[in-house]
Coordinates of C-alpha atoms and ligand atoms in Angstrom, one line a residue:
M1 CA -54.1 -72.8 71.1
K2 CA -53.7 -70.3 68.4
I3 CA -54.4 -66.7 67.9
G4 CA -57.1 -64.8 66.8
R5 CA -58.4 -62.0 65.0
L6 CA -56.4 -59.1 65.2
N7 CA -57.6 -56.7 67.4
H8 CA -55.6 -53.8 67.9
V9 CA -52.4 -52.4 66.8
G10 CA -50.8 -50.3 70.0
V11 CA -48.9 -47.1 69.6
A12 CA -47.5 -45.3 72.4
T13 CA -47.2 -41.5 71.9
P14 CA -46.7 -38.5 74.6
D15 CA -50.1 -37.1 73.8
V16 CA -52.8 -39.1 72.4
E17 CA -55.5 -36.2 70.9
E18 CA -52.3 -35.1 69.3
A19 CA -52.1 -38.7 67.8
A20 CA -55.5 -39.2 67.1
K21 CA -56.1 -36.0 65.2
V22 CA -52.7 -37.0 62.9
Y23 CA -54.9 -40.0 62.0
A24 CA -58.1 -38.2 61.2
R25 CA -56.3 -35.6 58.9
L26 CA -53.9 -37.9 57.6
Y27 CA -55.5 -40.7 56.8
G28 CA -59.6 -39.8 57.2
A29 CA -59.8 -42.1 60.8
V30 CA -62.6 -39.9 62.2
E31 CA -63.7 -42.0 64.3
A32 CA -62.2 -42.3 67.9
T33 CA -63.2 -42.9 71.2
P34 CA -62.6 -39.7 73.8
A35 CA -59.6 -39.9 75.3
R36 CA -60.2 -42.3 79.1
D37 CA -58.4 -42.4 82.0
F38 CA -57.1 -46.2 83.2
P39 CA -55.1 -45.1 86.7
Q40 CA -54.9 -48.9 87.2
L41 CA -53.2 -49.7 83.9
G42 CA -51.1 -46.5 84.2
V43 CA -52.4 -45.0 80.9
K44 CA -54.7 -42.3 79.0
V45 CA -56.4 -44.4 75.8
I46 CA -58.2 -43.1 72.7
F47 CA -59.2 -46.3 70.3
V48 CA -59.1 -45.3 66.4
S49 CA -61.4 -47.6 64.7
V50 CA -60.8 -49.0 61.2
P51 CA -63.1 -51.4 59.2
N52 CA -61.4 -54.3 60.7
M53 CA -59.7 -53.3 64.0
Q54 CA -58.4 -50.4 66.2
I55 CA -55.5 -48.4 66.7
E56 CA -54.9 -47.3 70.4
L57 CA -53.3 -44.8 70.9
I58 CA -51.2 -44.8 74.4
E59 CA -49.7 -42.2 76.5
P60 CA -48.7 -42.7 79.8
L61 CA -50.0 -41.3 83.0
G62 CA -48.7 -41.7 86.3
D63 CA -45.1 -42.2 87.6
A64 CA -45.4 -46.1 87.2
S65 CA -46.8 -46.0 83.9
P66 CA -45.5 -49.1 81.8
I67 CA -45.0 -46.8 78.8
H68 CA -41.9 -44.6 80.2
K69 CA -39.7 -46.7 79.2
Y70 CA -40.9 -47.2 75.9
L71 CA -41.2 -43.1 75.4
E72 CA -37.7 -42.7 76.8
K73 CA -36.4 -44.6 74.0
N74 CA -39.0 -43.4 71.3
P75 CA -39.6 -40.1 72.5
K76 CA -41.9 -39.2 69.6
G77 CA -43.9 -42.4 70.3
G78 CA -44.4 -45.0 67.8
Q79 CA -46.0 -48.6 67.7
H80 CA -45.8 -50.6 70.7
H81 CA -47.2 -53.6 70.1
M82 CA -50.3 -56.3 68.2
C83 CA -53.1 -57.6 70.3
F84 CA -55.0 -60.4 69.0
E85 CA -57.7 -62.8 70.5
V86 CA -57.7 -65.6 71.7
P87 CA -61.1 -68.0 73.2
D88 CA -59.5 -68.6 76.3
I89 CA -57.2 -66.2 78.2
I90 CA -56.1 -68.9 81.1
E91 CA -55.3 -71.9 78.2
A92 CA -53.9 -69.3 75.8
R93 CA -51.6 -68.5 79.2
D94 CA -50.8 -72.2 80.0
E95 CA -49.7 -72.7 76.3
M96 CA -47.1 -69.6 76.5
V97 CA -45.6 -71.0 79.7
S98 CA -45.2 -74.5 78.0
R99 CA -44.2 -73.2 74.6
G100 CA -41.4 -71.5 76.5
A101 CA -42.8 -68.3 76.1
T102 CA -42.0 -65.6 78.9
V103 CA -45.5 -63.5 80.4
L104 CA -44.7 -60.4 81.6
G105 CA -45.7 -58.9 85.2
T106 CA -46.8 -61.8 87.0
G107 CA -48.4 -64.2 84.8
E108 CA -51.9 -63.6 85.5
P109 CA -54.4 -62.3 83.2
Y110 CA -55.7 -58.7 84.1
I111 CA -58.3 -56.6 83.0
G112 CA -57.1 -53.9 80.0
A113 CA -58.4 -51.1 78.5
H114 CA -60.9 -53.3 76.5
G115 CA -62.5 -54.7 80.1
V116 CA -61.3 -58.3 79.1
P117 CA -58.4 -59.9 80.9
V118 CA -55.1 -59.6 79.0
I119 CA -51.3 -60.9 79.0
F120 CA -48.5 -59.6 77.2
V121 CA -45.8 -61.8 76.0
H122 CA -41.7 -60.4 76.4
P123 CA -40.6 -59.0 73.1
K124 CA -37.5 -61.0 73.1
D125 CA -40.2 -64.6 72.0
T126 CA -41.2 -62.6 69.1
G127 CA -37.8 -61.2 67.1
G128 CA -38.5 -57.8 68.8
V129 CA -42.8 -57.7 69.1
L130 CA -44.8 -57.2 71.7
I131 CA -47.6 -59.3 71.7
E132 CA -51.2 -58.5 73.6
L133 CA -53.3 -62.0 73.8
M134 CA -56.8 -60.7 75.0
Q135 CA -59.5 -62.5 75.8
D136 CA -62.6 -62.9 73.2
P137 CA -64.8 -60.4 74.6
A138 CA -67.7 -62.5 72.5
L139 CA -67.0 -64.9 75.1
Y140 CA -66.2 -63.4 77.6
K141 CA -67.9 -65.0 80.4
G142 CA -66.8 -62.6 83.5
E143 CA -63.7 -62.0 85.9
G144 CA -60.5 -64.5 84.9
G145 CA -62.0 -65.4 82.2
H146 CA -64.0 -68.3 83.3
Ligands
CO201 CO1 -53.4 -53.1 73.7

């Protein structure tokens, strides 16, 4: 298993609309999706597109949001994770486990904000960097990645 292209960088923020305005005003990154709620993931998201990837702006949604803890420590927000594409999410998950990394949650891939299965690997395994692995959308054949 070898990671593929960087799909997006996740940025936690208390307000995705305000954050999107900053990327547009300061950096001219005006190509952005409307804000979308993902209640099942506990996040509200705007994707800002740049030529080679996206910036995933993430705001907590609901009390159980996985972003709450991050914003408690970093109230103004900050860089939250990096997401790389993998050709097969199940194989990637199994390789992570056999290489001694900690897959967060149940360890089962689930459908993320991009509509393809993802897993997250604990930041302690990568010097403090939370890594998301995403089924390569071009190779996705349906629920579960197979
Ligand atoms: Co992400």
